[in-house]
CSV table of C-alpha atoms in Angstrom, one decimal:
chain,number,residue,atom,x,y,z
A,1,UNK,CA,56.0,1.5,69.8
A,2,UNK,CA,54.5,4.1,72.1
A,3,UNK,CA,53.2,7.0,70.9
A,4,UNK,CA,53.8,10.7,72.1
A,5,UNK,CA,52.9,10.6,75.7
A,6,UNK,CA,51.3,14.1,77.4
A,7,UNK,CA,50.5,14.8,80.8
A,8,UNK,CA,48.3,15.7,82.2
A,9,UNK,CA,45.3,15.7,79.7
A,10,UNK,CA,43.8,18.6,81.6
A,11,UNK,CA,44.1,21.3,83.6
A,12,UNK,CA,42.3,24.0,85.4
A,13,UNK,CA,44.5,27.3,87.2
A,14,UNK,CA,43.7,30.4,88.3
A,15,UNK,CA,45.4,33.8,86.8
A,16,UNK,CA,48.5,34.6,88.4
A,17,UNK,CA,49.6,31.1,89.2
A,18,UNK,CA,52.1,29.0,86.9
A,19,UNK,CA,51.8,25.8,85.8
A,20,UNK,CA,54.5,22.8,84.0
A,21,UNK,CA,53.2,20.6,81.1
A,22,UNK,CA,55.1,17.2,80.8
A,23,UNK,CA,55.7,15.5,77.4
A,24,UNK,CA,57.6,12.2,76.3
A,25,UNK,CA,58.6,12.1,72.8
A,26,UNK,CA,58.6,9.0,70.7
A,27,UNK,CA,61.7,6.0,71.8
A,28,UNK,CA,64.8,7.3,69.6
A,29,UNK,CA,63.2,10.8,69.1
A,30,UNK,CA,65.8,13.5,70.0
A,31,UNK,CA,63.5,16.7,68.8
A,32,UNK,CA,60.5,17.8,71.2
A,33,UNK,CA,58.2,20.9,69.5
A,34,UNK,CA,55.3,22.4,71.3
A,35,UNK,CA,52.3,24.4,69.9
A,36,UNK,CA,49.8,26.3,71.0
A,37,UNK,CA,46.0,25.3,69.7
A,38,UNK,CA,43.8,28.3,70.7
A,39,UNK,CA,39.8,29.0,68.5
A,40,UNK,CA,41.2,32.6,67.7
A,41,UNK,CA,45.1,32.1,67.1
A,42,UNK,CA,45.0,28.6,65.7
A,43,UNK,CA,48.3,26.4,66.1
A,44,UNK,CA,51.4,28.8,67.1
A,45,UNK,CA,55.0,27.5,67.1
A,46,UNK,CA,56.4,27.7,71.2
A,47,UNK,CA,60.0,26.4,70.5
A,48,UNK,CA,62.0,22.9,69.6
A,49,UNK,CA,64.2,21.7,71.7
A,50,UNK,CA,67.0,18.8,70.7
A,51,UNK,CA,69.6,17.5,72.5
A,52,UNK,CA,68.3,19.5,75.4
A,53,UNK,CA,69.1,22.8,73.6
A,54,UNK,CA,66.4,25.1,72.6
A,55,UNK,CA,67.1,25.7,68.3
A,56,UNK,CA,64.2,27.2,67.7
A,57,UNK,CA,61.6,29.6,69.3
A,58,UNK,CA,58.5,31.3,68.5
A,59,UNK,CA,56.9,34.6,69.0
A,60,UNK,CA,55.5,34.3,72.6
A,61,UNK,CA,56.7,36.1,75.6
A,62,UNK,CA,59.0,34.7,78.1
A,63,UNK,CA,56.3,33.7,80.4
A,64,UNK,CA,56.5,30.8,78.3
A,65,UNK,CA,59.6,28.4,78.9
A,66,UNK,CA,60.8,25.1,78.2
A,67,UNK,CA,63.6,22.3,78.9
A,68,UNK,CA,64.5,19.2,77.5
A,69,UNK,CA,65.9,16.4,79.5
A,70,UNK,CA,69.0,14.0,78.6
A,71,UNK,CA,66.2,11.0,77.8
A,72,UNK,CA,64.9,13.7,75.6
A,73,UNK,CA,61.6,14.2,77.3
A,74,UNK,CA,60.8,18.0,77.3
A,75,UNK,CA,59.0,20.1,79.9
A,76,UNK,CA,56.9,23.8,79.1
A,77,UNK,CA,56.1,26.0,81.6
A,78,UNK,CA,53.7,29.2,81.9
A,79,UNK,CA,54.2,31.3,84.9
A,80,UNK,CA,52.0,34.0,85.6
A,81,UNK,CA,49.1,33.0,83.8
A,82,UNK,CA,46.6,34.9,81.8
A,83,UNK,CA,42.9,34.2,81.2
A,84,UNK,CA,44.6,33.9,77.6
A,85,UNK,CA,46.7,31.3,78.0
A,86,UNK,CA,43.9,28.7,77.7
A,87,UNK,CA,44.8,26.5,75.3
A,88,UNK,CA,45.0,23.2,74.1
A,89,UNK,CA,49.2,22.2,73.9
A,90,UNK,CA,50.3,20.0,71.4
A,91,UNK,CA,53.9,18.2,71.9
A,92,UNK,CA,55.5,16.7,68.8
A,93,UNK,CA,58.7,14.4,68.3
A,94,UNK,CA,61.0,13.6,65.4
A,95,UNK,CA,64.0,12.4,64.7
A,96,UNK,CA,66.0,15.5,64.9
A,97,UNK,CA,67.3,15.3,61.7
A,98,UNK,CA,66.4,18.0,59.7
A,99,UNK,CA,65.7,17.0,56.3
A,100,UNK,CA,62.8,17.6,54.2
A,101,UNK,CA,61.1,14.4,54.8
A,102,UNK,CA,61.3,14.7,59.0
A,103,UNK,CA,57.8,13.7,60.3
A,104,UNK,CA,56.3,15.3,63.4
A,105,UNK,CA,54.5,12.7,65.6
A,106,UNK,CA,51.7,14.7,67.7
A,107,UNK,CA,50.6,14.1,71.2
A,108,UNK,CA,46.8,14.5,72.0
A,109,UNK,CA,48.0,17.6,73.9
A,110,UNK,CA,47.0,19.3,77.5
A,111,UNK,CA,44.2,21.0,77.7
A,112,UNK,CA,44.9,23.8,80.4
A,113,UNK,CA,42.0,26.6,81.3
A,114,UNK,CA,42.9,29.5,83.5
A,115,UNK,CA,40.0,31.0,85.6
B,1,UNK,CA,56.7,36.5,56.9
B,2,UNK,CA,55.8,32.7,56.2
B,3,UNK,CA,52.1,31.9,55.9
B,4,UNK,CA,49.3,29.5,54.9
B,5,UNK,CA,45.8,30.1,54.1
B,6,UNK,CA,43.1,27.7,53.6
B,7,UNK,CA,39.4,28.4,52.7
B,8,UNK,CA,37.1,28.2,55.6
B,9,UNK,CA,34.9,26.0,57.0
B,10,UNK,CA,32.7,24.4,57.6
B,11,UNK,CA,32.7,22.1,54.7
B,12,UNK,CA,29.6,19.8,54.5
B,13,UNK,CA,28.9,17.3,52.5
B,14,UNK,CA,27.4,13.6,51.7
B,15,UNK,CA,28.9,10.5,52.0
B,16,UNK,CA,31.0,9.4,48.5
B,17,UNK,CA,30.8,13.2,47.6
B,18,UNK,CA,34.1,14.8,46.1
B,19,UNK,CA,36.3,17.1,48.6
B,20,UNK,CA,38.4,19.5,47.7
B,21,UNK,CA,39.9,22.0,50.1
B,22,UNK,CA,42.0,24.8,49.4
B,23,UNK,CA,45.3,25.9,50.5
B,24,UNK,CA,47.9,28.6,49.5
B,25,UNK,CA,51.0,29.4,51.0
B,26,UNK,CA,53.2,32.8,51.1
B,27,UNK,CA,57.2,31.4,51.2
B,28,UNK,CA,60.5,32.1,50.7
B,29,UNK,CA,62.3,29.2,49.0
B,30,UNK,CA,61.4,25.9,49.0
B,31,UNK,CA,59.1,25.2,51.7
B,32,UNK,CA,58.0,21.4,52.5
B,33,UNK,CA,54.1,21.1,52.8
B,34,UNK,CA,51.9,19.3,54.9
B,35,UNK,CA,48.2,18.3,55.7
B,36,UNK,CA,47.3,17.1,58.9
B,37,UNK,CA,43.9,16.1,60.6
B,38,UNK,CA,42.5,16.4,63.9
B,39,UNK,CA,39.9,14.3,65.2
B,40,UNK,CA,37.8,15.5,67.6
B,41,UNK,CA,39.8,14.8,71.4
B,42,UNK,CA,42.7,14.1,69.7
B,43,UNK,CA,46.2,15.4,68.8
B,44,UNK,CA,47.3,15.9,64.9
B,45,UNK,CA,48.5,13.1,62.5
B,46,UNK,CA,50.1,13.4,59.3
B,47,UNK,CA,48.0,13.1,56.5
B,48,UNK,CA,50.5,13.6,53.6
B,49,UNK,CA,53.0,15.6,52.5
B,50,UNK,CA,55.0,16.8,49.7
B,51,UNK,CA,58.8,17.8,49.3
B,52,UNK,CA,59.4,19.9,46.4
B,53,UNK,CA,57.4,21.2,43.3
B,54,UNK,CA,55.1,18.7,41.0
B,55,UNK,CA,54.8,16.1,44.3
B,56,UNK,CA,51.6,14.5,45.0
B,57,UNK,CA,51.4,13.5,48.1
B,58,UNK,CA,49.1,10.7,49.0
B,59,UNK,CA,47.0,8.6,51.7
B,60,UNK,CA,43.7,7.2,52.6
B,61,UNK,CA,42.4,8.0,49.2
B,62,UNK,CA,43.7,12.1,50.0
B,63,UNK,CA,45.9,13.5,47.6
B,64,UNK,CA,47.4,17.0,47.0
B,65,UNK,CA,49.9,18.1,45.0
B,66,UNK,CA,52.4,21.2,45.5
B,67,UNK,CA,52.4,23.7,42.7
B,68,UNK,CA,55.1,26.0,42.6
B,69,UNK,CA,53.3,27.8,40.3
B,70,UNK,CA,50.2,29.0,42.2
B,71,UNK,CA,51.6,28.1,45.4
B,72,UNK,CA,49.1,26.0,46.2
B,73,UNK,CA,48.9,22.5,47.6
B,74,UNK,CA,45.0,21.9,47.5
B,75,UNK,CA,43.5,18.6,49.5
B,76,UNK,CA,41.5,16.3,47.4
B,77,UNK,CA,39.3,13.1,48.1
B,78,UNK,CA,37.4,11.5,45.5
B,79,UNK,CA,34.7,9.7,47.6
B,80,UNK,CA,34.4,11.1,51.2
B,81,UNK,CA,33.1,8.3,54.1
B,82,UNK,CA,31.1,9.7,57.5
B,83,UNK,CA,34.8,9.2,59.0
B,84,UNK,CA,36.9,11.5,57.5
B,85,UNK,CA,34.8,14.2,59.1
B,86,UNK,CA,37.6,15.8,61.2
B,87,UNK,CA,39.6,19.5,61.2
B,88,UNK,CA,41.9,19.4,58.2
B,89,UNK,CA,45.5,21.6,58.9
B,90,UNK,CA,47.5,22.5,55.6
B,91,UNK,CA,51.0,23.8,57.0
B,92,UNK,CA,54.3,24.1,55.6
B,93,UNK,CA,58.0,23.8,56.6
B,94,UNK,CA,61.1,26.2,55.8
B,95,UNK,CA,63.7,24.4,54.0
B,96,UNK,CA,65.8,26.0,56.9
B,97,UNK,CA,63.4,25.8,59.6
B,98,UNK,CA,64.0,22.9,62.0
B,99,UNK,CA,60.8,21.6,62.9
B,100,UNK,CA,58.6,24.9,63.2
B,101,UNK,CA,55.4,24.6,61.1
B,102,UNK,CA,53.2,27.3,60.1
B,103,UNK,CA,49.8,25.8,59.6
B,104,UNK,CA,46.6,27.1,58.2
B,105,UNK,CA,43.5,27.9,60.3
B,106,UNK,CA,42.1,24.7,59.7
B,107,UNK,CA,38.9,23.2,57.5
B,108,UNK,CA,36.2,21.6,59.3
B,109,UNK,CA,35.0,18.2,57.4
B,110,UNK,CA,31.6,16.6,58.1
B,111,UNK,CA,30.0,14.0,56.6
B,112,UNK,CA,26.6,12.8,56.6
B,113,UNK,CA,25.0,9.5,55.5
């Protein structure tokens, strides 16, 4: 069974421009969640999307946006970038059925710098 | 607000050592708990978790168990190996949080021969 799938596995951008990060979640997964990885902030929740509805969001600002597709594979965007946004963005599936024992299955993220 | 905090790294040590790292947490109800590693270039995997108080949550030769008491759920490894050297994540889960995880800073591992 394939793993979480993220792509691409790096990018560079310069400030001001925007940028889509592409992830496919786990065959039968219906829950997509990204993170942000930074050295200062550590992992930060972004939002959760399932059945292609956002049910969950974190504290970032709307710069930050996401969608989820009807074959559940889930799309983040950044417009206007910020020298801060460089980051290392983690995708992770489940099930989707919220219960205790739901297990997130990571992707090996996107690195994205902005210069 | 929800939180985690787990004692800094770097944590250095020999090969068949003992490990322990900390972790406390700051919830309301009855959070799930989790530890996760990184390896270097990669994304996280689930280590082990645990559900509800007294669990022990075990894998690899890792166990931690959550105490309701101290909330703490502190990582343990009797005899460490030059590959477990990786960033160790202790996070937890609101019982009504969907699949948002707050997670510790993270614990640096490494291992010598």
């Amino acid at each position: 069974k394939a793993g979480v799938t993220q792509t691409p596995r790096y990018l560079i951008k310069t400030r001001g421009q925007q940028v889509t990060l592409s992830c496919s979640p786990i065959s039968g997964h219906r829950s997509v969640s990204w993170y942000q990885q930074t050295p200062g902030q550590g992992l930060q929740f972004l939002f959760e999307y399932f059945s292609e509805t956002q049910r969950n969001k974190g504290n970032f600002p709307g710069r930050f946006s996401g969608r989820q597709f009807s074959n559940s594979r889930s799309e983040m965007n950044v417009s206007t970038l910020e020298l801060g946004d460089s980051a290392l963005y983690l995708c992770a599936s489940s099930l989707g059925k919220q219960g205790a024992n739901e297990k997130l299955f990571f992707g090996s993220g996107t690195q994205l710098s902005v210069l | 607000g929800n939180s985690v905090t787990q004692m800094e790294g770097p944590v250095t040590l020999s090969e068949e050592a003992f490990l322990t790292i900390n972790c406390t947490y700051t919830a309301t109800g009855y959070p799930s708990l989790f530890w996760y590693v990184q390896y270097p270039g990669e994304g996280l995997q689930l280590l082990l978790k645990a559900t509800k108080a007294d669990d022990k949550g075990s894998n690899k030769g890792f166990e931690a168990t959550y105490r309701k008491e101290t909330t703490s759920f502190h990582l343990e490894k009797g005899s460490v190996q030059v590959s477990d050297s990786a960033v160790y994540f202790c996070a937890l889960r609101d019982s009504g949080g969907y699949n948002k995880l707050i997670f510790g800073a993270g614990t640096r591992l490494a291992v010598h021969p």
